[in-house]
PDB file of C-alpha atoms in Angstrom:
ATOM      1  CA  MET A  11       0.000   0.000   0.000  1.00 59.00           C
ATOM      2  CA  ALA A  12       1.258   3.474  -0.828  1.00 73.00           C
ATOM      3  CA  TYR A  13       1.545   5.885   2.076  1.00 83.00           C
ATOM      4  CA  SER A  14       1.207   9.601   1.539  1.00 87.00           C
ATOM      5  CA  ASN A  15       4.321  11.735   1.933  1.00 90.00           C
ATOM      6  CA  LYS A  16       2.998  13.164   5.166  1.00 90.00           C
ATOM      7  CA  VAL A  17       2.470   9.699   6.630  1.00 92.00           C
ATOM      8  CA  LEU A  18       5.985   8.719   5.581  1.00 92.00           C
ATOM      9  CA  ASP A  19       7.386  11.886   7.110  1.00 92.00           C
ATOM     10  CA  HIS A  20       5.752  11.212  10.477  1.00 92.00           C
ATOM     11  CA  TYR A  21       6.620   7.529  10.246  1.00 89.00           C
ATOM     12  CA  ASN A  22      10.295   8.173   9.530  1.00 90.00           C
ATOM     13  CA  ASN A  23      10.596  11.167  11.841  1.00 91.00           C
ATOM     14  CA  PRO A  24       7.952  10.651  14.489  1.00 92.00           C
ATOM     15  CA  ARG A  25       7.448  13.719  16.674  1.00 93.00           C
ATOM     16  CA  ASN A  26       7.268  13.514  20.443  1.00 96.00           C
ATOM     17  CA  VAL A  27       8.011   9.822  20.872  1.00 96.00           C
ATOM     18  CA  GLY A  28       8.519   8.892  24.491  1.00 95.00           C
ATOM     19  CA  SER A  29       6.731   9.009  27.760  1.00 95.00           C
ATOM     20  CA  LEU A  30       5.882  11.378  30.576  1.00 97.00           C
ATOM     21  CA  ASP A  31       5.813  10.568  34.267  1.00 96.00           C
ATOM     22  CA  LYS A  32       2.584   8.662  34.708  1.00 94.00           C
ATOM     23  CA  SER A  33       2.394   9.491  38.397  1.00 94.00           C
ATOM     24  CA  ASP A  34       2.619  13.268  37.829  1.00 95.00           C
ATOM     25  CA  PRO A  35      -0.823  14.675  38.719  1.00 95.00           C
ATOM     26  CA  ASN A  36      -0.627  17.020  35.717  1.00 96.00           C
ATOM     27  CA  VAL A  37      -0.048  14.168  33.300  1.00 97.00           C
ATOM     28  CA  GLY A  38      -2.927  12.328  31.646  1.00 97.00           C
ATOM     29  CA  THR A  39      -2.278   8.935  30.065  1.00 96.00           C
ATOM     30  CA  GLY A  40      -4.415   7.330  27.378  1.00 96.00           C
ATOM     31  CA  MET A  41      -3.830   3.728  26.364  1.00 95.00           C
ATOM     32  CA  VAL A  42      -5.947   2.404  23.506  1.00 94.00           C
ATOM     33  CA  GLY A  43      -5.953  -0.552  21.153  1.00 89.00           C
ATOM     34  CA  ALA A  44      -7.375  -1.100  17.698  1.00 78.00           C
ATOM     35  CA  PRO A  45      -9.530  -4.164  17.196  1.00 67.00           C
ATOM     36  CA  GLU A  46      -8.992  -3.916  13.435  1.00 67.00           C
ATOM     37  CA  CYS A  47      -5.239  -4.299  13.379  1.00 73.00           C
ATOM     38  CA  GLY A  48      -3.953  -5.122  16.854  1.00 77.00           C
ATOM     39  CA  ASP A  49      -2.250  -1.762  17.273  1.00 88.00           C
ATOM     40  CA  VAL A  50      -1.525  -0.430  20.740  1.00 93.00           C
ATOM     41  CA  MET A  51      -1.163   3.289  21.292  1.00 95.00           C
ATOM     42  CA  LYS A  52      -0.125   5.225  24.383  1.00 97.00           C
ATOM     43  CA  LEU A  53      -0.592   8.982  24.374  1.00 97.00           C
ATOM     44  CA  GLN A  54       0.214  11.319  27.261  1.00 98.00           C
ATOM     45  CA  ILE A  55      -0.425  14.996  27.867  1.00 98.00           C
ATOM     46  CA  LYS A  56       1.045  17.344  30.452  1.00 98.00           C
ATOM     47  CA  VAL A  57      -1.200  20.232  31.401  1.00 97.00           C
ATOM     48  CA  ASN A  58       0.193  23.389  33.035  1.00 96.00           C
ATOM     49  CA  GLY A  59      -1.443  25.605  35.661  1.00 92.00           C
ATOM     50  CA  ALA A  60      -3.210  27.669  33.003  1.00 94.00           C
ATOM     51  CA  GLY A  61      -4.940  24.591  31.630  1.00 94.00           C
ATOM     52  CA  ILE A  62      -2.738  24.526  28.523  1.00 97.00           C
ATOM     53  CA  ILE A  63      -1.246  21.310  27.217  1.00 98.00           C
ATOM     54  CA  GLU A  64       2.434  22.111  27.380  1.00 97.00           C
ATOM     55  CA  ASP A  65       3.754  18.718  26.377  1.00 97.00           C
ATOM     56  CA  ALA A  66       2.503  15.589  24.651  1.00 98.00           C
ATOM     57  CA  LYS A  67       4.224  12.284  24.070  1.00 98.00           C
ATOM     58  CA  PHE A  68       3.240   9.060  22.387  1.00 97.00           C
ATOM     59  CA  LYS A  69       4.423   5.547  21.722  1.00 97.00           C
ATOM     60  CA  THR A  70       2.591   3.399  19.205  1.00 96.00           C
ATOM     61  CA  PHE A  71       3.117  -0.204  18.190  1.00 94.00           C
ATOM     62  CA  GLY A  72       1.377  -0.572  14.874  1.00 90.00           C
ATOM     63  CA  CYS A  73       1.310   0.334  11.230  1.00 89.00           C
ATOM     64  CA  GLY A  74       2.693   3.489   9.641  1.00 91.00           C
ATOM     65  CA  SER A  75      -0.682   5.209   9.596  1.00 93.00           C
ATOM     66  CA  ALA A  76      -1.222   4.589  13.303  1.00 94.00           C
ATOM     67  CA  ILE A  77       2.220   5.959  14.122  1.00 95.00           C
ATOM     68  CA  ALA A  78       1.678   8.986  11.871  1.00 95.00           C
ATOM     69  CA  SER A  79      -1.793   9.635  13.320  1.00 96.00           C
ATOM     70  CA  SER A  80      -0.518   9.642  16.894  1.00 96.00           C
ATOM     71  CA  SER A  81       2.585  11.637  15.995  1.00 96.00           C
ATOM     72  CA  LEU A  82       0.474  14.317  14.325  1.00 96.00           C
ATOM     73  CA  ALA A  83      -1.974  14.224  17.232  1.00 97.00           C
ATOM     74  CA  THR A  84       0.771  15.110  19.728  1.00 97.00           C
ATOM     75  CA  GLU A  85       1.821  18.025  17.516  1.00 97.00           C
ATOM     76  CA  MET A  86      -1.729  19.312  17.375  1.00 97.00           C
ATOM     77  CA  LEU A  87      -2.198  18.946  21.136  1.00 97.00           C
ATOM     78  CA  LYS A  88       0.671  21.166  22.193  1.00 97.00           C
ATOM     79  CA  GLY A  89      -0.445  24.667  23.087  1.00 97.00           C
ATOM     80  CA  LYS A  90      -4.135  23.804  23.113  1.00 97.00           C
ATOM     81  CA  THR A  91      -6.417  24.015  26.123  1.00 97.00           C
ATOM     82  CA  VAL A  92      -7.882  20.742  27.333  1.00 96.00           C
ATOM     83  CA  ASP A  93     -11.243  21.643  25.823  1.00 95.00           C
ATOM     84  CA  GLU A  94      -9.742  22.609  22.488  1.00 96.00           C
ATOM     85  CA  ALA A  95      -7.973  19.267  22.545  1.00 97.00           C
ATOM     86  CA  LEU A  96     -11.270  17.502  23.181  1.00 96.00           C
ATOM     87  CA  ALA A  97     -12.613  19.094  19.992  1.00 96.00           C
ATOM     88  CA  ILE A  98      -9.933  17.467  17.808  1.00 96.00           C
ATOM     89  CA  ARG A  99     -11.636  15.090  15.407  1.00 96.00           C
ATOM     90  CA  ASN A 100     -10.143  12.141  13.611  1.00 96.00           C
ATOM     91  CA  THR A 101     -11.258  13.669  10.308  1.00 96.00           C
ATOM     92  CA  GLU A 102      -8.635  16.397  10.793  1.00 96.00           C
ATOM     93  CA  LEU A 103      -5.962  13.712  10.992  1.00 96.00           C
ATOM     94  CA  VAL A 104      -7.418  11.929   7.968  1.00 96.00           C
ATOM     95  CA  SER A 105      -7.315  15.019   5.762  1.00 95.00           C
ATOM     96  CA  GLU A 106      -3.936  16.216   7.017  1.00 94.00           C
ATOM     97  CA  LEU A 107      -2.352  12.809   6.398  1.00 95.00           C
ATOM     98  CA  SER A 108      -4.464  11.913   3.331  1.00 94.00           C
ATOM     99  CA  LEU A 109      -5.302   8.574   4.925  1.00 94.00           C
ATOM    100  CA  PRO A 110      -7.060   6.083   2.628  1.00 93.00           C
ATOM    101  CA  PRO A 111     -10.419   4.676   3.778  1.00 92.00           C
ATOM    102  CA  VAL A 112      -8.867   1.412   5.011  1.00 89.00           C
ATOM    103  CA  LYS A 113      -6.673   3.408   7.405  1.00 91.00           C
ATOM    104  CA  ILE A 114      -9.320   5.692   8.859  1.00 92.00           C
ATOM    105  CA  HIS A 115      -9.515   3.499  11.958  1.00 91.00           C
ATOM    106  CA  CYS A 116      -5.930   4.551  12.747  1.00 92.00           C
ATOM    107  CA  SER A 117      -7.075   8.161  13.076  1.00 95.00           C
ATOM    108  CA  VAL A 118     -10.057   7.057  15.164  1.00 94.00           C
ATOM    109  CA  LEU A 119      -7.599   5.306  17.446  1.00 94.00           C
ATOM    110  CA  ALA A 120      -5.588   8.517  17.827  1.00 96.00           C
ATOM    111  CA  GLU A 121      -8.741  10.484  18.644  1.00 96.00           C
ATOM    112  CA  ASP A 122      -9.669   7.838  21.217  1.00 95.00           C
ATOM    113  CA  ALA A 123      -6.179   8.106  22.702  1.00 96.00           C
ATOM    114  CA  ILE A 124      -6.535  11.891  23.081  1.00 97.00           C
ATOM    115  CA  LYS A 125      -9.897  11.469  24.792  1.00 97.00           C
ATOM    116  CA  ALA A 126      -8.548   8.748  27.058  1.00 96.00           C
ATOM    117  CA  ALA A 127      -5.570  10.886  28.061  1.00 97.00           C
ATOM    118  CA  ILE A 128      -7.812  13.851  28.849  1.00 97.00           C
ATOM    119  CA  ALA A 129     -10.226  11.666  30.796  1.00 96.00           C
ATOM    120  CA  ASP A 130      -7.312  10.341  32.843  1.00 96.00           C
ATOM    121  CA  TYR A 131      -6.051  13.876  33.487  1.00 97.00           C
ATOM    122  CA  LYS A 132      -9.501  15.050  34.576  1.00 95.00           C
ATOM    123  CA  LYS A 133      -9.886  12.064  36.823  1.00 94.00           C
ATOM    124  CA  LYS A 134      -6.586  12.894  38.488  1.00 92.00           C
ATOM    125  CA  THR A 135      -7.437  16.530  39.018  1.00 90.00           C
ATOM    126  CA  GLY A 136     -10.764  15.464  40.440  1.00 82.00           C
ATOM    127  CA  ALA A 137     -12.843  17.537  38.045  1.00 65.00           C
ATOM    128  CA  PRO A 138     -15.972  15.777  36.816  1.00 58.00           C
ATOM    129  CA  ALA A 139     -16.041  15.773  33.009  1.00 52.00           C
ATOM    130  CA  GLU A 140     -18.988  18.222  32.731  1.00 51.00           C
ATOM    131  CA  ALA A 141     -17.736  20.658  35.338  1.00 47.00           C
ATOM    132  CA  ALA A 142     -14.284  20.709  33.785  1.00 46.00           C
ATOM    133  CA  ALA A 143     -15.793  21.516  30.419  1.00 47.00           C
ATOM    134  CA  GLN A 144     -17.461  24.636  31.839  1.00 46.00           C
ATOM    135  CA  VAL A 145     -14.312  26.055  33.398  1.00 44.00           C
ATOM    136  CA  HIS A 146     -13.036  27.557  30.178  1.00 44.00           C
TER     137      HIS A 146
ATOM    138  CA  MET B  16     -20.650 -32.696  -0.215  1.00 75.00           C
ATOM    139  CA  ALA B  17     -20.288 -34.568   3.043  1.00 90.00           C
ATOM    140  CA  THR B  18     -18.802 -32.823   6.068  1.00 95.00           C
ATOM    141  CA  TYR B  19     -15.557 -34.025   7.622  1.00 97.00           C
ATOM    142  CA  PHE B  20     -17.567 -35.377  10.532  1.00 96.00           C
ATOM    143  CA  GLU B  21     -19.744 -37.380   8.139  1.00 95.00           C
ATOM    144  CA  ALA B  22     -16.703 -38.585   6.204  1.00 95.00           C
ATOM    145  CA  LEU B  23     -15.266 -39.935   9.459  1.00 96.00           C
ATOM    146  CA  GLY B  24     -18.612 -41.251  10.627  1.00 94.00           C
ATOM    147  CA  ILE B  25     -18.505 -39.335  13.918  1.00 94.00           C
ATOM    148  CA  ALA B  26     -20.939 -36.938  15.551  1.00 94.00           C
ATOM    149  CA  PRO B  27     -20.295 -33.249  14.928  1.00 94.00           C
ATOM    150  CA  ARG B  28     -18.952 -32.425  18.371  1.00 95.00           C
ATOM    151  CA  LEU B  29     -16.162 -30.175  19.578  1.00 95.00           C
ATOM    152  CA  SER B  30     -14.938 -32.459  22.338  1.00 94.00           C
ATOM    153  CA  VAL B  31     -13.414 -35.345  20.441  1.00 94.00           C
ATOM    154  CA  ASP B  32     -11.511 -38.239  21.931  1.00 95.00           C
ATOM    155  CA  PRO B  33      -8.260 -38.387  19.920  1.00 95.00           C
ATOM    156  CA  GLU B  34      -8.149 -42.189  20.147  1.00 96.00           C
ATOM    157  CA  ALA B  35     -11.714 -42.560  18.911  1.00 96.00           C
ATOM    158  CA  LEU B  36     -10.977 -40.149  16.073  1.00 97.00           C
ATOM    159  CA  ARG B  37      -7.911 -42.116  15.052  1.00 97.00           C
ATOM    160  CA  ALA B  38      -9.839 -45.383  15.190  1.00 97.00           C
ATOM    161  CA  ALA B  39     -12.604 -43.943  13.012  1.00 97.00           C
ATOM    162  CA  PHE B  40     -10.021 -42.680  10.549  1.00 97.00           C
ATOM    163  CA  TYR B  41      -8.327 -46.080  10.224  1.00 97.00           C
ATOM    164  CA  GLN B  42     -11.654 -47.859   9.954  1.00 96.00           C
ATOM    165  CA  ARG B  43     -12.930 -45.591   7.174  1.00 95.00           C
ATOM    166  CA  SER B  44      -9.534 -45.672   5.441  1.00 95.00           C
ATOM    167  CA  ARG B  45      -9.746 -49.452   5.245  1.00 94.00           C
ATOM    168  CA  GLU B  46     -13.277 -49.273   3.887  1.00 94.00           C
ATOM    169  CA  LEU B  47     -12.190 -46.862   1.176  1.00 92.00           C
ATOM    170  CA  HIS B  48      -8.912 -48.571   0.307  1.00 90.00           C
ATOM    171  CA  PRO B  49      -8.408 -48.764  -3.484  1.00 87.00           C
ATOM    172  CA  ASP B  50      -7.877 -52.552  -3.271  1.00 88.00           C
ATOM    173  CA  ARG B  51     -11.497 -52.924  -2.308  1.00 89.00           C
ATOM    174  CA  PHE B  52     -12.543 -51.140  -5.461  1.00 89.00           C
ATOM    175  CA  ALA B  53     -10.298 -53.009  -7.889  1.00 87.00           C
ATOM    176  CA  ARG B  54     -13.300 -54.651  -9.512  1.00 88.00           C
ATOM    177  CA  ALA B  55     -15.670 -51.737  -9.123  1.00 88.00           C
ATOM    178  CA  ASP B  56     -16.644 -49.583 -12.056  1.00 91.00           C
ATOM    179  CA  ARG B  57     -14.861 -46.363 -12.869  1.00 91.00           C
ATOM    180  CA  GLU B  58     -17.496 -44.206 -11.245  1.00 92.00           C
ATOM    181  CA  GLN B  59     -17.330 -46.052  -7.931  1.00 92.00           C
ATOM    182  CA  GLN B  60     -13.541 -45.904  -7.970  1.00 91.00           C
ATOM    183  CA  ALA B  61     -13.633 -42.182  -8.511  1.00 92.00           C
ATOM    184  CA  ARG B  62     -16.160 -41.816  -5.706  1.00 92.00           C
ATOM    185  CA  ALA B  63     -13.991 -43.830  -3.305  1.00 92.00           C
ATOM    186  CA  LEU B  64     -10.961 -41.752  -4.177  1.00 92.00           C
ATOM    187  CA  GLU B  65     -12.884 -38.564  -3.570  1.00 93.00           C
ATOM    188  CA  LEU B  66     -14.163 -39.781  -0.207  1.00 93.00           C
ATOM    189  CA  SER B  67     -10.710 -40.953   0.728  1.00 94.00           C
ATOM    190  CA  SER B  68      -9.275 -37.506   0.059  1.00 95.00           C
ATOM    191  CA  LEU B  69     -12.088 -35.926   2.078  1.00 96.00           C
ATOM    192  CA  LEU B  70     -11.344 -38.386   4.865  1.00 96.00           C
ATOM    193  CA  ASN B  71      -7.675 -37.412   4.968  1.00 97.00           C
ATOM    194  CA  ASP B  72      -8.433 -33.694   4.978  1.00 97.00           C
ATOM    195  CA  GLY B  73     -11.032 -34.335   7.646  1.00 97.00           C
ATOM    196  CA  PHE B  74      -8.689 -36.231   9.912  1.00 97.00           C
ATOM    197  CA  ARG B  75      -6.029 -33.543   9.634  1.00 97.00           C
ATOM    198  CA  THR B  76      -8.550 -30.807  10.396  1.00 97.00           C
ATOM    199  CA  LEU B  77     -10.457 -32.493  13.203  1.00 97.00           C
ATOM    200  CA  ARG B  78      -7.542 -33.862  15.202  1.00 96.00           C
ATOM    201  CA  ASP B  79      -6.416 -30.335  16.134  1.00 95.00           C
ATOM    202  CA  PRO B  80      -8.881 -28.697  18.555  1.00 94.00           C
ATOM    203  CA  VAL B  81      -8.406 -25.194  17.142  1.00 92.00           C
ATOM    204  CA  SER B  82      -8.794 -26.133  13.480  1.00 94.00           C
ATOM    205  CA  ARG B  83     -11.690 -28.425  14.459  1.00 96.00           C
ATOM    206  CA  ALA B  84     -13.513 -25.537  16.114  1.00 95.00           C
ATOM    207  CA  GLU B  85     -12.770 -23.215  13.201  1.00 94.00           C
ATOM    208  CA  TYR B  86     -14.131 -25.801  10.808  1.00 95.00           C
ATOM    209  CA  LEU B  87     -17.297 -26.185  12.832  1.00 95.00           C
ATOM    210  CA  LEU B  88     -17.721 -22.424  12.968  1.00 94.00           C
ATOM    211  CA  LYS B  89     -17.397 -22.261   9.181  1.00 94.00           C
ATOM    212  CA  LEU B  90     -19.959 -25.046   8.798  1.00 94.00           C
ATOM    213  CA  ASN B  91     -22.320 -22.918  10.873  1.00 93.00           C
ATOM    214  CA  GLY B  92     -21.852 -19.890   8.704  1.00 91.00           C
ATOM    215  CA  PHE B  93     -19.363 -17.976  10.833  1.00 89.00           C
ATOM    216  CA  ASP B  94     -16.866 -15.918   8.914  1.00 77.00           C
ATOM    217  CA  ILE B  95     -13.364 -16.769  10.128  1.00 73.00           C
ATOM    218  CA  GLY B  96     -11.438 -13.720   9.029  1.00 63.00           C
ATOM    219  CA  GLU B  97      -7.714 -13.536   9.616  1.00 56.00           C
ATOM    220  CA  GLN B  98      -8.226  -9.885  10.607  1.00 49.00           C
ATOM    221  CA  ARG B  99     -10.316 -10.647  13.653  1.00 52.00           C
ATOM    222  CA  SER B 100      -7.493 -12.652  15.137  1.00 51.00           C
ATOM    223  CA  LYS B 101      -5.748  -9.431  16.128  1.00 60.00           C
ATOM    224  CA  ASP B 102      -8.379  -8.123  18.511  1.00 65.00           C
ATOM    225  CA  VAL B 103      -6.609  -6.463  21.409  1.00 71.00           C
ATOM    226  CA  PRO B 104      -8.310  -7.588  24.596  1.00 75.00           C
ATOM    227  CA  PRO B 105      -9.002  -4.208  26.235  1.00 76.00           C
ATOM    228  CA  GLU B 106      -8.121  -5.425  29.720  1.00 81.00           C
ATOM    229  CA  LEU B 107      -4.689  -6.476  28.440  1.00 86.00           C
ATOM    230  CA  LEU B 108      -3.664  -3.220  26.769  1.00 90.00           C
ATOM    231  CA  GLU B 109      -1.061  -2.401  29.415  1.00 91.00           C
ATOM    232  CA  GLU B 110       0.499  -5.851  29.257  1.00 91.00           C
ATOM    233  CA  VAL B 111       0.526  -5.865  25.459  1.00 91.00           C
ATOM    234  CA  PHE B 112       2.166  -2.446  25.469  1.00 94.00           C
ATOM    235  CA  GLU B 113       4.825  -3.499  27.999  1.00 92.00           C
ATOM    236  CA  LEU B 114       5.545  -6.670  26.038  1.00 93.00           C
ATOM    237  CA  ASN B 115       6.008  -4.708  22.812  1.00 94.00           C
ATOM    238  CA  MET B 116       8.166  -2.159  24.593  1.00 94.00           C
ATOM    239  CA  ALA B 117      10.450  -4.800  26.090  1.00 94.00           C
ATOM    240  CA  MET B 118      10.774  -6.574  22.733  1.00 94.00           C
ATOM    241  CA  GLU B 119      11.708  -3.345  20.998  1.00 94.00           C
ATOM    242  CA  GLU B 120      14.292  -2.450  23.647  1.00 94.00           C
ATOM    243  CA  LEU B 121      15.836  -5.902  23.579  1.00 93.00           C
ATOM    244  CA  LYS B 122      16.016  -5.842  19.786  1.00 91.00           C
ATOM    245  CA  ALA B 123      17.783  -2.494  20.054  1.00 91.00           C
ATOM    246  CA  GLY B 124      20.392  -4.195  22.241  1.00 91.00           C
ATOM    247  CA  ASP B 125      19.180  -3.128  25.670  1.00 92.00           C
ATOM    248  CA  GLU B 126      19.779  -6.203  27.806  1.00 92.00           C
ATOM    249  CA  HIS B 127      17.910  -4.618  30.732  1.00 93.00           C
ATOM    250  CA  ALA B 128      14.732  -5.423  28.850  1.00 93.00           C
ATOM    251  CA  ARG B 129      15.376  -9.157  29.133  1.00 94.00           C
ATOM    252  CA  GLY B 130      13.979  -9.449  32.646  1.00 94.00           C
ATOM    253  CA  PRO B 131      10.703  -7.635  31.920  1.00 93.00           C
ATOM    254  CA  LEU B 132      10.334  -9.576  28.687  1.00 95.00           C
ATOM    255  CA  GLU B 133      10.794 -12.900  30.463  1.00 95.00           C
ATOM    256  CA  GLU B 134       8.189 -11.765  32.971  1.00 94.00           C
ATOM    257  CA  ALA B 135       5.847 -10.838  30.119  1.00 93.00           C
ATOM    258  CA  ARG B 136       6.443 -14.204  28.484  1.00 95.00           C
ATOM    259  CA  ARG B 137       5.416 -15.995  31.681  1.00 96.00           C
ATOM    260  CA  LYS B 138       2.310 -13.840  31.895  1.00 94.00           C
ATOM    261  CA  PHE B 139       1.253 -14.470  28.306  1.00 95.00           C
ATOM    262  CA  SER B 140       2.021 -18.140  28.575  1.00 96.00           C
ATOM    263  CA  ALA B 141      -0.368 -18.318  31.535  1.00 96.00           C
ATOM    264  CA  LEU B 142      -2.951 -16.323  29.577  1.00 95.00           C
ATOM    265  CA  VAL B 143      -2.791 -18.783  26.678  1.00 95.00           C
ATOM    266  CA  ALA B 144      -3.218 -21.679  29.099  1.00 96.00           C
ATOM    267  CA  GLY B 145      -6.178 -19.934  30.694  1.00 96.00           C
ATOM    268  CA  THR B 146      -7.766 -19.366  27.298  1.00 94.00           C
ATOM    269  CA  ASP B 147      -7.304 -23.044  26.498  1.00 94.00           C
ATOM    270  CA  GLU B 148      -9.243 -23.939  29.622  1.00 96.00           C
ATOM    271  CA  THR B 149     -11.993 -21.516  28.648  1.00 96.00           C
ATOM    272  CA  ILE B 150     -12.127 -23.041  25.185  1.00 95.00           C
ATOM    273  CA  ASP B 151     -12.384 -26.575  26.604  1.00 95.00           C
ATOM    274  CA  GLY B 152     -15.288 -25.448  28.745  1.00 96.00           C
ATOM    275  CA  LEU B 153     -16.997 -23.809  25.780  1.00 96.00           C
ATOM    276  CA  PHE B 154     -16.527 -26.938  23.685  1.00 96.00           C
ATOM    277  CA  ALA B 155     -18.347 -28.986  26.311  1.00 96.00           C
ATOM    278  CA  SER B 156     -21.014 -26.335  26.574  1.00 96.00           C
ATOM    279  CA  TRP B 157     -21.679 -26.283  22.822  1.00 96.00           C
ATOM    280  CA  ASP B 158     -21.700 -30.064  22.609  1.00 96.00           C
ATOM    281  CA  ALA B 159     -24.525 -30.030  25.121  1.00 96.00           C
ATOM    282  CA  SER B 160     -26.402 -26.967  23.880  1.00 94.00           C
ATOM    283  CA  GLN B 161     -25.611 -26.683  20.136  1.00 94.00           C
ATOM    284  CA  SER B 162     -26.381 -23.013  20.618  1.00 94.00           C
ATOM    285  CA  ARG B 163     -25.171 -20.274  18.304  1.00 94.00           C
ATOM    286  CA  ASP B 164     -24.299 -18.112  21.302  1.00 95.00           C
ATOM    287  CA  ASP B 165     -21.752 -20.692  22.364  1.00 95.00           C
ATOM    288  CA  LEU B 166     -20.270 -20.704  18.879  1.00 94.00           C
ATOM    289  CA  ALA B 167     -19.947 -16.920  18.989  1.00 92.00           C
ATOM    290  CA  ARG B 168     -18.176 -17.219  22.339  1.00 93.00           C
ATOM    291  CA  ILE B 169     -15.901 -19.891  20.925  1.00 94.00           C
ATOM    292  CA  ARG B 170     -14.981 -17.695  18.005  1.00 90.00           C
ATOM    293  CA  ALA B 171     -14.109 -14.839  20.368  1.00 88.00           C
ATOM    294  CA  ALA B 172     -12.017 -17.164  22.536  1.00 91.00           C
ATOM    295  CA  LEU B 173     -10.182 -18.550  19.509  1.00 90.00           C
ATOM    296  CA  ASN B 174      -9.392 -15.042  18.291  1.00 86.00           C
ATOM    297  CA  ARG B 175      -8.086 -14.160  21.708  1.00 87.00           C
ATOM    298  CA  ARG B 176      -6.002 -17.306  21.795  1.00 90.00           C
ATOM    299  CA  ARG B 177      -4.445 -16.617  18.406  1.00 87.00           C
ATOM    300  CA  TYR B 178      -3.670 -13.042  19.368  1.00 86.00           C
ATOM    301  CA  LEU B 179      -2.052 -14.075  22.647  1.00 90.00           C
ATOM    302  CA  SER B 180      -0.086 -16.949  21.184  1.00 90.00           C
ATOM    303  CA  ASN B 181       1.236 -14.732  18.384  1.00 88.00           C
ATOM    304  CA  LEU B 182       2.548 -12.300  20.988  1.00 90.00           C
ATOM    305  CA  LEU B 183       3.988 -15.167  23.005  1.00 94.00           C
ATOM    306  CA  ARG B 184       5.718 -16.521  19.913  1.00 93.00           C
ATOM    307  CA  ASP B 185       7.183 -13.067  19.168  1.00 92.00           C
ATOM    308  CA  ALA B 186       8.428 -12.768  22.746  1.00 94.00           C
ATOM    309  CA  GLU B 187      10.048 -16.200  22.598  1.00 94.00           C
ATOM    310  CA  LYS B 188      11.713 -15.332  19.322  1.00 93.00           C
ATOM    311  CA  ALA B 189      13.059 -12.104  20.813  1.00 93.00           C
ATOM    312  CA  LEU B 190      14.376 -13.956  23.877  1.00 93.00           C
ATOM    313  CA  ALA B 191      15.991 -16.779  21.937  1.00 89.00           C
ATOM    314  CA  PRO B 192      19.777 -16.517  21.746  1.00 74.00           C
ATOM    315  CA  GLU B 193      21.135 -15.423  18.389  1.00 62.00           C
ATOM    316  CA  SER B 194      21.790 -18.490  16.285  1.00 52.00           C
TER     317      SER B 194
END
């Protein structure tokens, strides 16, 4: 299968690979898996006092599209507020990376990972999901 | 077209006694031996040959519990896609991630990863064994109930087993000394 140049770029030079301290109360960790292809994706965000995502890291075991989707996702997350991050849709990843239909589930996985990381962060900070959404 | 179970003259069950299966195979093989059809007409000879080939395929398929269950699922209209075998069991995400991580580190030459990988191998080996027990139980359950729900559960368990044993195989390969 032919990957787009953008997928290849993220695959060959993945941004923000690594991990953040899971026990840090300002770090949210999302771990998701794709039933379609057996991929496993870990995505972490670090939120500063102003509610801005100041760092994001990922590690993905899977195909090129899954790696590219999560790599791009971490780039998009940095500098966003938690609520802006929640608004990221997989379709943005699909169009940015020109993912073919058979690889759309990779972008869905990345969106799920973002949501899981944010949910974990909110759980840690003790803010119920609805209340946290109204803060900003 | 007869099923493998019919070709072997046994009931379509998932719990099969290996000795009984072997005995049925030998018995039917003797019955279909070409010598017995030396004087038969061409059509009967061709029929015996066809049945004999079905019998051999059937014995190979039914003697292995996994391929036996997959065959029975196919007979019952279940689609056995290769894709589904990769389902990540959600409760195992962490373990699957750690296993992959340790394999990658070890492949990159980090010997510190050996310990965690050996630990992961033990864990996945136990998970495969546990899945085998589940599958045995489901086999017995279907044999008694013949219910489609049981078949669906069996398919899920087989997918899980294949996924886990693939990971286990990868871990063992990564741990094996360079040859």
